[in-house]
Amino acid sequence: MSGFEQYGVSAAPDPSLIQLAVYGTLFMVGLLLLLTVLAVLTLPIFFLALFLMECGLRLVQESPDPVGKYAKIFGLVFRSLRRNLLRTSLTYSALFILTGMLTLIYSIVAFLGNFTAEKEGTQMVVLSEKFSIPSMMKPGYAGQLKGVIETKLPPEYRPADVDKSMMTWSFVGGTLDPAKQTPENSMFLFALNPDAVANGMMSEQGLNKDDLGDAGWAELLRVIDLVKQDKRNVVIGEDRLKILGKQVGDDVKMAGLNYKDIEFEFKIVGAFPSGSRMGMNAAMRFDYLQAKLDEYRAKTGKDHPVADRCVNLVWVRMPSKEAFERLAAIVNEPGTFNSPAVKLETFSAAVGSFLEPFKDIFWGMKYIIMPAIMAIMCLVIGITITIGVRERWTEMAVLKVLGFQPWQVMGMIVSEAVLIGIYGGLLSTWSVYFLPRGIAWLTRTIGVKFAFFDNFKCPDEILIYGPLLGVAVGVLGSFLPSWNARKVKVSEVFAQVAWEPVPRKIVFSLRDHPFCGTGLWPVPPAPARGRCHKTEVRNAMASLDAS
């Protein structure tokens, strides 16, 4: 809630669409670079995992069939992945980056969905003007709502302490230099009762013990005590102080922007942590705003134009969803709040209303961009495996000569893709999952706050979805090239051999292959002595194709 325009204050206009587009582009470029770096850093882990799996297979290759038999077959998969390390690395990196982007998009959509979903238990509800943005209500509406709660709600639906469960917000925007107003000398403040912060009513804005830590929370309570000592005392976020060029202890004068012709005199007694949700904002006492409005009336002989509409939001912490629904029904009764008309909604519903203009963007992220990324992942796997299969076309024929069944050839190709996919998906999602937590832990350790990393967390289910996505992409992407490899014709492959005489041992020495005669595959027929021509080779192989 740091934007001025949103609340009718023109001090700091929103960035232009071009600027937003530039920021979005820079964010995507930065994200791609970050995921690329992570992909490169995890490459040794990927190859180490493949090496350990291969070592494990070698230990069981001498086991009795069918364990030993399939261990030998699967060992060929690792040999194929090692054949072209550059291609394997690039394929893994591409899947890592695409999975990371898909994971972040899914996490953002899930985060917003959870944030705006209706919750059970204690409800933070907001009273606001029904037909106007920004909401501007009479100061008496807070007391009127309190009376409704205490007199019209059954005891079981009332907060345990109504005074500690209510808070009013008034938005005050101003500039330190009215002659030359700029975003750098402008400031946005919440005018409220300092006790509301100590009572936990600002928890949604990050002012709670969990987000601040024991030391941070104790410091905030100390600052609240200072604010109570003088109406002029204010708390300003550290990020805003740096922009203003001020520090704790300074005295400042601010000309009101939405409260025209009123000058506020503040003494900075504390600062909200840098990077927190209040890092760019400030908080002042509501009774100081009221005192300034009274001073204006005393000087001019008339009320300030917004004196009767100086409350923007009223917050109430209700004990349950049923209690909120009861209170909302009373508030919506004709004649209760009608000048202006108001609405009562949960905080999550209010956020949902705020995000309503962006619903098409979120829909596109969920149903267009995410499937498109999955399709690209399948395409990457398909192209890579197809190139590998075409390079090993003769090898596929040799495997069939050795006695491999078509489904075994197909399984080997699919296994290569699945191995790359599962490790790419697993390492990518795990990196994306733990990275924000790691940054949050690190910043808290060194005493720095970043609101995004402190509050944004990827859902736990992506730890499972990542590997499953890798398996699905590997199977779908490699299906067509593996199916083509399954249908390879030995006679057609060897028919492409040059017409020069071909030594029989090149074709029939497979009889001496270490796998032959072990029960793994049937022994090829004994070759005739001498040399054979291409036609003879083709005829010899045709019988194997028929099997």
Coordinates of C-alpha atoms in Angstrom, one line a residue:
M1 CA 0.0 0.0 0.0
S2 CA 2.7 2.4 -0.9
G3 CA 1.1 3.9 -4.0
F4 CA -0.1 7.5 -3.7
E5 CA -2.5 7.4 -6.7
Q6 CA -4.4 4.5 -5.3
Y7 CA -5.5 6.6 -2.4
G8 CA -6.2 9.8 -4.3
V9 CA -2.7 11.3 -3.6
S10 CA -0.9 12.6 -6.6
A11 CA 2.5 13.0 -5.0
A12 CA 4.1 10.0 -6.5
P13 CA 2.5 9.0 -9.8
D14 CA 2.7 5.4 -10.9
P15 CA 5.4 4.4 -13.4
S16 CA 4.4 4.6 -17.0
L17 CA 3.5 1.5 -18.9
I18 CA 6.8 1.7 -20.7
Q19 CA 8.7 1.7 -17.4
L20 CA 6.6 -1.2 -16.2
A21 CA 7.4 -3.1 -19.4
V22 CA 11.1 -2.4 -18.9
Y23 CA 11.0 -3.6 -15.3
G24 CA 9.2 -6.7 -16.4
T25 CA 11.7 -7.4 -19.1
L26 CA 14.6 -6.9 -16.7
F27 CA 13.0 -9.2 -14.2
M28 CA 12.6 -11.9 -16.8
V29 CA 16.2 -11.5 -18.0
G30 CA 17.4 -11.6 -14.4
L31 CA 15.4 -14.7 -13.7
L32 CA 16.8 -16.4 -16.8
L33 CA 20.3 -15.5 -15.7
L34 CA 19.7 -16.7 -12.2
L35 CA 18.3 -20.1 -13.4
T36 CA 21.1 -20.5 -15.8
V37 CA 23.7 -20.0 -13.1
L38 CA 21.8 -22.5 -10.9
A39 CA 21.7 -25.0 -13.7
V40 CA 25.5 -24.7 -14.3
L41 CA 26.1 -25.0 -10.5
T42 CA 24.0 -28.1 -10.3
L43 CA 25.5 -29.9 -13.3
P44 CA 28.2 -31.6 -11.1
I45 CA 25.4 -32.9 -8.8
F46 CA 23.5 -34.2 -11.9
F47 CA 26.5 -36.1 -13.2
L48 CA 27.5 -37.3 -9.8
A49 CA 24.0 -38.8 -9.3
L50 CA 24.3 -40.6 -12.7
F51 CA 27.7 -41.9 -11.8
L52 CA 26.4 -43.3 -8.4
M53 CA 23.5 -44.9 -10.1
E54 CA 25.7 -46.5 -12.7
C55 CA 28.0 -47.8 -10.0
G56 CA 25.1 -49.3 -8.2
L57 CA 24.0 -51.1 -11.3
R58 CA 27.4 -52.6 -11.9
L59 CA 27.2 -54.2 -8.4
V60 CA 24.1 -56.1 -9.4
Q61 CA 24.9 -56.9 -13.0
E62 CA 26.3 -60.3 -12.0
S63 CA 23.1 -61.2 -10.1
P64 CA 20.9 -64.0 -11.3
D65 CA 18.3 -63.1 -14.0
P66 CA 16.1 -61.2 -14.3
V67 CA 17.9 -58.7 -12.0
G68 CA 21.3 -59.1 -13.7
K69 CA 19.8 -59.1 -17.1
Y70 CA 18.0 -55.8 -16.8
A71 CA 20.9 -54.2 -14.9
K72 CA 23.0 -54.8 -18.0
I73 CA 20.4 -53.4 -20.3
F74 CA 20.0 -50.3 -18.1
G75 CA 23.7 -49.9 -17.9
L76 CA 23.7 -49.1 -21.7
V77 CA 21.5 -46.1 -20.9
F78 CA 24.2 -44.4 -18.8
R79 CA 26.8 -45.2 -21.5
S80 CA 24.6 -43.4 -24.0
L81 CA 24.3 -40.4 -21.8
R82 CA 28.0 -40.2 -21.4
R83 CA 28.5 -40.5 -25.2
N84 CA 27.9 -36.8 -25.8
L85 CA 28.4 -34.9 -22.5
L86 CA 27.8 -31.5 -24.1
R87 CA 24.4 -32.4 -25.5
T88 CA 23.4 -34.1 -22.2
S89 CA 24.5 -31.0 -20.2
L90 CA 22.6 -28.6 -22.5
T91 CA 19.5 -30.7 -22.4
Y92 CA 19.6 -30.8 -18.6
S93 CA 20.2 -27.1 -18.4
A94 CA 17.3 -26.3 -20.7
L95 CA 14.9 -28.5 -18.7
F96 CA 16.3 -27.0 -15.4
I97 CA 15.6 -23.4 -16.6
L98 CA 12.2 -24.2 -18.0
T99 CA 11.1 -26.2 -15.0
G100 CA 12.3 -23.3 -12.8
M101 CA 10.2 -20.8 -14.7
L102 CA 7.2 -23.1 -14.6
T103 CA 7.7 -23.6 -10.8
L104 CA 7.9 -19.9 -10.1
I105 CA 4.8 -19.2 -12.2
Y106 CA 2.9 -22.0 -10.4
S107 CA 4.1 -20.7 -7.0
I108 CA 3.0 -17.1 -7.8
V109 CA -0.5 -18.3 -8.9
A110 CA -0.8 -20.6 -5.9
F111 CA 0.4 -17.9 -3.5
L112 CA -2.2 -15.4 -4.8
G113 CA -4.8 -18.1 -4.8
N114 CA -4.1 -19.0 -1.2
F115 CA -3.9 -15.3 -0.3
T116 CA -7.3 -14.5 -1.7
A117 CA -9.0 -17.7 -0.6
E118 CA -11.6 -17.6 2.1
K119 CA -10.2 -19.0 5.4
E120 CA -11.8 -20.5 8.5
G121 CA -11.1 -19.3 12.0
T122 CA -10.2 -15.8 12.9
Q123 CA -11.1 -13.3 10.2
M124 CA -9.5 -9.9 9.5
V125 CA -12.4 -7.9 8.0
V126 CA -12.3 -4.4 6.4
L127 CA -15.1 -1.8 6.3
S128 CA -14.8 0.5 3.3
E129 CA -16.8 2.8 1.1
K130 CA -18.9 0.8 -1.3
F131 CA -19.0 2.8 -4.4
S132 CA -15.9 5.0 -4.3
I133 CA -12.1 4.5 -4.7
P134 CA -10.3 5.6 -2.6
S135 CA -12.7 4.8 0.3
M136 CA -13.5 7.9 2.4
M137 CA -15.8 7.5 5.3
K138 CA -17.0 9.6 8.3
P139 CA -14.9 9.4 11.4
G140 CA -17.9 8.3 13.4
Y141 CA -18.3 5.1 11.4
A142 CA -15.7 3.4 13.5
G143 CA -17.7 4.1 16.7
Q144 CA -20.9 3.2 15.0
L145 CA -19.4 -0.2 13.9
K146 CA -18.2 -0.8 17.5
G147 CA -21.7 -0.2 18.8
V148 CA -23.2 -2.6 16.3
I149 CA -20.7 -5.3 17.4
E150 CA -21.4 -4.7 21.1
T151 CA -25.2 -4.5 20.9
K152 CA -26.4 -6.4 17.9
L153 CA -24.1 -9.4 17.8
P154 CA -24.6 -12.4 20.1
P155 CA -21.8 -12.7 22.7
E156 CA -20.3 -15.8 21.1
Y157 CA -19.8 -13.8 17.8
R158 CA -18.1 -10.8 19.4
P159 CA -14.3 -10.3 19.8
A160 CA -13.0 -10.9 23.3
D161 CA -11.9 -7.3 23.5
V162 CA -13.5 -5.0 20.9
D163 CA -11.2 -2.1 21.5
K164 CA -8.1 -4.2 20.9
S165 CA -9.7 -5.8 17.8
M166 CA -10.4 -2.6 15.9
M167 CA -8.3 -0.2 14.0
T168 CA -8.9 2.8 11.7
W169 CA -6.7 3.8 8.8
S170 CA -6.4 7.3 7.3
F171 CA -4.1 7.8 4.4
V172 CA -2.0 11.0 4.5
G173 CA 0.2 12.0 1.6
G174 CA 2.5 14.9 1.6
T175 CA 5.8 16.5 0.3
L176 CA 8.7 18.0 2.2
D177 CA 9.1 20.6 -0.6
P178 CA 5.7 22.0 -1.7
A179 CA 7.5 24.3 -4.2
K180 CA 9.0 21.4 -6.1
Q181 CA 7.2 18.2 -5.5
T182 CA 9.0 15.0 -6.6
P183 CA 8.7 11.3 -5.6
E184 CA 12.0 11.7 -3.8
N185 CA 10.6 14.3 -1.4
S186 CA 7.2 12.8 -1.0
M187 CA 5.9 10.6 1.7
F188 CA 2.9 8.4 2.4
L189 CA 1.7 7.7 6.0
F190 CA -0.9 5.6 7.8
A191 CA -2.7 7.6 10.5
L192 CA -3.8 5.2 13.2
N193 CA -3.8 4.5 16.9
P194 CA -0.3 3.3 18.0
D195 CA -1.9 0.7 20.3
A196 CA -3.3 -1.1 17.2
V197 CA 0.3 -2.1 16.3
A198 CA 1.0 -3.6 19.7
N199 CA -2.4 -5.4 19.6
G200 CA -1.4 -7.2 16.4
M201 CA -3.7 -5.4 14.1
M202 CA -0.9 -4.6 11.7
S203 CA 0.3 -8.2 11.4
E204 CA -0.8 -8.5 7.7
Q205 CA 1.6 -5.6 7.0
G206 CA 4.6 -7.5 8.5
L207 CA 4.5 -5.8 12.0
N208 CA 4.4 -9.0 14.0
K209 CA 6.8 -11.0 16.1
D210 CA 7.2 -13.8 13.6
D211 CA 8.4 -11.5 10.8
L212 CA 10.4 -9.1 12.9
G213 CA 11.9 -11.6 15.3
D214 CA 12.2 -11.2 19.1
A215 CA 14.7 -8.3 19.0
G216 CA 12.8 -6.5 16.1
W217 CA 9.5 -6.8 17.9
A218 CA 10.9 -5.5 21.2
E219 CA 12.4 -2.5 19.3
L220 CA 9.1 -1.8 17.6
L221 CA 7.3 -1.8 21.0
R222 CA 9.9 0.6 22.3
V223 CA 9.3 2.9 19.4
I224 CA 5.5 2.7 19.9
D225 CA 6.1 3.9 23.5
L226 CA 8.0 6.9 22.1
V227 CA 5.2 7.7 19.6
K228 CA 2.7 7.7 22.5
Q229 CA 4.7 10.5 24.2
D230 CA 4.0 13.1 21.5
K231 CA 1.5 13.4 18.8
R232 CA 4.1 14.7 16.4
N233 CA 6.3 11.6 16.7
V234 CA 6.3 9.4 13.6
V235 CA 7.9 6.1 12.4
I236 CA 9.2 6.1 8.8
G237 CA 10.5 3.1 6.9
E238 CA 14.3 2.9 6.5
D239 CA 14.0 2.7 2.7
R240 CA 11.9 5.9 2.6
L241 CA 14.3 7.6 5.0
K242 CA 17.2 6.9 2.6
I243 CA 15.3 8.4 -0.3
L244 CA 14.3 11.5 1.8
G245 CA 17.9 11.9 3.1
K246 CA 16.7 11.9 6.7
Q247 CA 17.4 9.8 9.7
V248 CA 15.9 8.9 13.1
G249 CA 15.9 12.0 15.3
D250 CA 15.4 14.5 12.6
D251 CA 12.5 17.0 12.6
V252 CA 10.6 17.5 9.3
K253 CA 7.8 19.6 8.0
M254 CA 5.4 18.1 5.4
A255 CA 2.8 19.9 3.4
G256 CA -0.3 17.8 2.9
L257 CA -1.4 16.8 -0.6
N258 CA -4.7 15.1 0.0
Y259 CA -5.1 17.4 3.1
K260 CA -4.6 20.7 1.3
D261 CA -3.4 23.7 3.3
I262 CA -2.3 21.7 6.3
E263 CA 1.3 21.5 7.3
F264 CA 2.4 18.6 9.5
E265 CA 5.4 18.9 11.9
F266 CA 7.0 15.5 12.6
K267 CA 9.8 14.2 14.7
I268 CA 11.2 10.9 13.5
V269 CA 11.6 8.6 16.5
G270 CA 11.9 5.2 14.8
A271 CA 12.2 3.3 11.5
F272 CA 10.5 0.3 10.0
P273 CA 13.0 -2.3 8.8
S274 CA 14.5 -2.0 5.4
G275 CA 12.9 -4.3 2.8
S276 CA 9.8 -5.0 4.9
R277 CA 6.3 -4.2 3.7
M278 CA 6.4 -0.9 5.7
G279 CA 10.0 -0.1 4.5
M280 CA 8.7 2.6 2.1
N281 CA 5.8 3.9 4.2
A282 CA 5.4 5.7 7.5
A283 CA 2.9 5.8 10.4
M284 CA 1.6 8.7 12.4
R285 CA -1.0 9.2 15.1
F286 CA -4.6 9.6 14.0
D287 CA -5.3 12.0 16.8
Y288 CA -2.6 14.3 15.4
L289 CA -4.5 14.4 12.1
Q290 CA -7.7 15.2 14.0
A291 CA -5.8 18.0 15.8
K292 CA -4.6 19.5 12.6
L293 CA -8.2 19.4 11.2
D294 CA -9.4 21.2 14.3
E295 CA -6.6 23.7 13.9
Y296 CA -7.7 24.3 10.3
R297 CA -11.3 24.9 11.4
A298 CA -10.1 27.3 14.1
K299 CA -8.0 29.3 11.6
T300 CA -10.5 29.5 8.8
G301 CA -13.8 29.2 10.6
K302 CA -14.9 26.3 8.5
D303 CA -14.3 22.5 8.3
H304 CA -11.6 21.2 6.0
P305 CA -13.1 19.8 2.8
V306 CA -12.2 16.2 3.8
A307 CA -12.7 16.5 7.6
D308 CA -15.9 14.6 7.4
R309 CA -14.4 11.9 5.2
C310 CA -11.0 11.4 6.9
V311 CA -11.3 7.7 7.7
N312 CA -10.4 5.4 4.8
L313 CA -10.6 1.9 6.3
V314 CA -11.9 0.3 9.5
W315 CA -10.3 -3.0 10.4
V316 CA -11.9 -5.6 12.8
R317 CA -10.6 -8.9 13.9
M318 CA -13.6 -11.3 14.1
P319 CA -13.4 -14.6 16.0
S320 CA -14.8 -16.7 13.2
K321 CA -16.2 -16.8 9.7
E322 CA -19.8 -17.1 11.1
A323 CA -19.2 -14.0 13.2
F324 CA -18.1 -12.1 10.1
E325 CA -21.1 -13.2 8.1
R326 CA -23.4 -12.1 11.0
L327 CA -21.8 -8.7 11.2
A328 CA -21.8 -8.3 7.4
A329 CA -25.5 -9.0 7.3
I330 CA -26.2 -6.3 9.9
V331 CA -23.9 -3.7 8.2
N332 CA -25.7 -4.3 4.9
E333 CA -29.1 -3.6 6.4
P334 CA -30.7 -0.5 4.9
G335 CA -30.2 2.6 7.1
T336 CA -27.3 1.2 9.1
F337 CA -24.5 2.8 7.1
N338 CA -25.9 4.8 4.2
S339 CA -24.1 8.1 3.9
P340 CA -21.9 7.0 2.4
A341 CA -22.9 3.3 1.8
V342 CA -20.2 0.8 2.9
K343 CA -19.3 -2.8 2.5
L344 CA -17.7 -5.3 4.9
E345 CA -15.4 -7.9 3.5
T346 CA -12.6 -10.1 4.6
F347 CA -9.0 -9.0 3.9
S348 CA -8.6 -11.9 1.4
A349 CA -11.7 -10.8 -0.5
A350 CA -10.4 -7.2 -0.5
V351 CA -7.2 -8.3 -2.0
G352 CA -9.1 -10.3 -4.5
S353 CA -11.1 -7.2 -5.5
F354 CA -7.8 -5.3 -5.9
L355 CA -6.4 -8.0 -8.2
E356 CA -9.6 -8.3 -10.2
P357 CA -8.3 -6.1 -13.1
F358 CA -5.3 -8.6 -13.4
K359 CA -7.4 -11.8 -13.5
D360 CA -6.9 -12.2 -17.3
I361 CA -3.2 -12.0 -16.8
F362 CA -3.2 -14.6 -14.1
W363 CA -5.6 -16.8 -16.2
G364 CA -3.1 -16.5 -19.1
M365 CA -0.2 -17.5 -16.9
K366 CA -2.1 -20.5 -15.6
Y367 CA -3.7 -21.8 -18.8
I368 CA -1.5 -20.5 -21.6
I369 CA 2.1 -19.9 -20.4
M370 CA 2.4 -22.9 -18.1
P371 CA 1.1 -25.4 -20.8
A372 CA 3.3 -23.7 -23.4
I373 CA 6.4 -24.2 -21.2
M374 CA 5.5 -27.8 -20.8
A375 CA 5.2 -28.2 -24.5
I376 CA 8.6 -26.5 -25.1
M377 CA 10.1 -28.9 -22.5
C378 CA 8.7 -31.9 -24.4
L379 CA 10.0 -30.4 -27.7
V380 CA 13.5 -30.0 -26.2
I381 CA 13.5 -33.6 -25.1
G382 CA 12.1 -34.8 -28.4
I383 CA 14.7 -33.0 -30.5
T384 CA 17.6 -34.1 -28.3
I385 CA 16.6 -37.7 -28.3
T386 CA 15.8 -37.7 -32.0
I387 CA 19.3 -36.4 -32.8
G388 CA 20.8 -39.1 -30.6
V389 CA 18.7 -41.8 -32.2
R390 CA 19.6 -40.8 -35.7
E391 CA 23.3 -40.8 -34.8
R392 CA 22.9 -44.3 -33.3
W393 CA 20.7 -45.7 -36.0
T394 CA 23.2 -48.5 -36.8
E395 CA 23.6 -49.2 -33.1
M396 CA 19.9 -49.8 -32.8
A397 CA 20.2 -52.4 -35.6
V398 CA 23.2 -54.0 -33.9
L399 CA 21.2 -54.2 -30.6
K400 CA 18.4 -56.0 -32.4
V401 CA 21.1 -58.4 -33.9
L402 CA 22.2 -59.0 -30.3
G403 CA 18.7 -60.1 -29.5
F404 CA 17.2 -57.0 -28.0
Q405 CA 13.4 -57.0 -28.2
P406 CA 11.8 -53.8 -29.7
W407 CA 10.3 -52.9 -26.4
Q408 CA 13.7 -53.1 -24.8
V409 CA 15.2 -50.7 -27.4
M410 CA 12.3 -48.4 -26.9
G411 CA 12.6 -48.6 -23.1
M412 CA 16.3 -47.6 -23.3
I413 CA 15.6 -44.5 -25.3
V414 CA 12.8 -43.4 -23.0
S415 CA 14.9 -44.1 -19.9
E416 CA 17.6 -41.7 -21.2
A417 CA 15.0 -38.9 -21.5
V418 CA 13.4 -39.8 -18.1
L419 CA 16.7 -39.7 -16.3
I420 CA 17.5 -36.2 -17.6
G421 CA 13.9 -35.0 -17.0
I422 CA 13.7 -36.4 -13.5
Y423 CA 17.0 -34.9 -12.3
G424 CA 16.3 -31.6 -14.1
G425 CA 12.9 -31.3 -12.6
L426 CA 14.0 -32.4 -9.1
L427 CA 17.1 -30.1 -8.8
S428 CA 15.3 -27.2 -10.4
T429 CA 12.2 -27.3 -8.2
W430 CA 14.3 -27.9 -5.1
S431 CA 16.5 -25.0 -5.9
V432 CA 13.5 -22.7 -6.5
Y433 CA 11.9 -24.0 -3.3
F434 CA 14.8 -23.5 -1.0
L435 CA 16.3 -20.3 -2.6
P436 CA 13.8 -17.8 -1.1
R437 CA 14.0 -19.5 2.3
G438 CA 17.8 -19.5 2.1
I439 CA 17.8 -15.8 1.2
A440 CA 15.3 -15.0 4.0
W441 CA 17.4 -16.8 6.5
L442 CA 20.6 -15.2 5.3
T443 CA 19.1 -11.7 5.3
R444 CA 17.6 -12.2 8.8
T445 CA 21.0 -13.4 10.0
I446 CA 22.8 -10.3 8.8
G447 CA 19.9 -8.0 9.8
V448 CA 18.6 -7.1 6.4
K449 CA 14.9 -7.4 5.4
F450 CA 13.5 -8.1 2.0
A451 CA 9.7 -8.2 2.0
F452 CA 9.4 -10.5 -1.0
F453 CA 11.7 -13.2 0.4
D454 CA 10.2 -12.8 3.9
N455 CA 6.7 -13.5 2.7
F456 CA 6.8 -15.4 -0.6
K457 CA 7.2 -19.1 -0.2
C458 CA 6.8 -21.8 -2.8
P459 CA 4.2 -24.4 -2.0
D460 CA 5.5 -27.7 -0.6
E461 CA 3.9 -29.8 -3.3
I462 CA 6.3 -28.6 -5.9
L463 CA 8.9 -30.8 -4.3
I464 CA 6.9 -33.8 -5.7
Y465 CA 5.5 -32.1 -8.8
G466 CA 9.0 -31.3 -10.1
P467 CA 10.3 -34.9 -10.4
L468 CA 6.9 -36.1 -11.7
L469 CA 6.9 -33.3 -14.3
G470 CA 10.4 -34.5 -15.4
V471 CA 9.1 -38.1 -15.8
A472 CA 6.1 -37.0 -17.7
V473 CA 8.1 -34.7 -20.0
G474 CA 10.7 -37.4 -20.6
V475 CA 8.1 -40.0 -21.5
L476 CA 6.1 -37.7 -23.8
G477 CA 9.1 -36.0 -25.4
S478 CA 10.9 -39.2 -26.2
F479 CA 7.9 -41.3 -27.3
L480 CA 8.1 -40.6 -31.0
P481 CA 11.9 -41.0 -31.4
S482 CA 11.8 -44.1 -29.2
W483 CA 9.0 -45.5 -31.3
N484 CA 11.0 -45.0 -34.5
A485 CA 14.0 -46.7 -32.9
R486 CA 11.7 -49.6 -31.9
K487 CA 10.7 -50.1 -35.6
V488 CA 14.2 -49.9 -37.0
K489 CA 14.8 -52.6 -39.7
V490 CA 18.1 -54.3 -39.5
S491 CA 18.1 -55.2 -43.2
E492 CA 17.4 -51.6 -44.2
V493 CA 20.2 -50.2 -42.0
F494 CA 22.8 -52.6 -43.3
A495 CA 21.6 -52.2 -46.8
Q496 CA 23.1 -48.7 -46.7
V497 CA 26.6 -50.2 -46.2
A498 CA 28.9 -49.7 -49.2
W499 CA 28.9 -52.4 -51.9
E500 CA 32.5 -53.2 -51.2
P501 CA 33.0 -56.7 -49.8
V502 CA 32.2 -56.8 -46.1
P503 CA 34.1 -59.1 -43.8
R504 CA 31.7 -61.7 -42.4
K505 CA 33.3 -61.2 -39.0
I506 CA 31.9 -57.6 -38.9
V507 CA 28.4 -59.0 -39.1
F508 CA 28.6 -62.3 -37.4
S509 CA 31.3 -61.9 -34.8
L510 CA 28.4 -60.8 -32.6
R511 CA 28.4 -64.4 -31.7
D512 CA 31.5 -63.7 -29.6
H513 CA 29.8 -60.7 -27.8
P514 CA 30.1 -61.2 -24.0
F515 CA 26.4 -61.0 -23.6
C516 CA 25.8 -63.9 -26.0
G517 CA 25.7 -67.4 -24.7
T518 CA 24.9 -66.2 -21.2
G519 CA 21.2 -66.6 -21.5
L520 CA 20.7 -62.9 -21.9
W521 CA 20.2 -63.1 -25.7
P522 CA 20.1 -66.1 -28.2
V523 CA 23.4 -66.9 -29.9
P524 CA 23.4 -65.8 -33.6
P525 CA 23.8 -68.5 -36.1
A526 CA 27.4 -69.6 -36.9
P527 CA 28.8 -67.6 -39.8
A528 CA 30.2 -69.2 -42.9
R529 CA 33.8 -68.6 -43.6
G530 CA 35.2 -66.1 -46.0
R531 CA 33.7 -62.8 -47.1
C532 CA 30.1 -61.8 -48.0
H533 CA 28.6 -59.0 -50.2
K534 CA 26.0 -56.4 -49.2
T535 CA 23.1 -58.5 -50.5
E536 CA 24.2 -61.5 -48.4
V537 CA 24.4 -59.3 -45.3
R538 CA 20.9 -58.0 -46.1
N539 CA 19.5 -61.4 -46.5
A540 CA 21.1 -62.6 -43.2
M541 CA 19.7 -59.7 -41.3
A542 CA 16.2 -59.9 -42.8
S543 CA 15.6 -63.1 -40.8
L544 CA 16.3 -61.2 -37.6
D545 CA 13.8 -58.5 -38.5
A546 CA 11.1 -61.1 -38.8
S547 CA 11.6 -62.2 -35.2

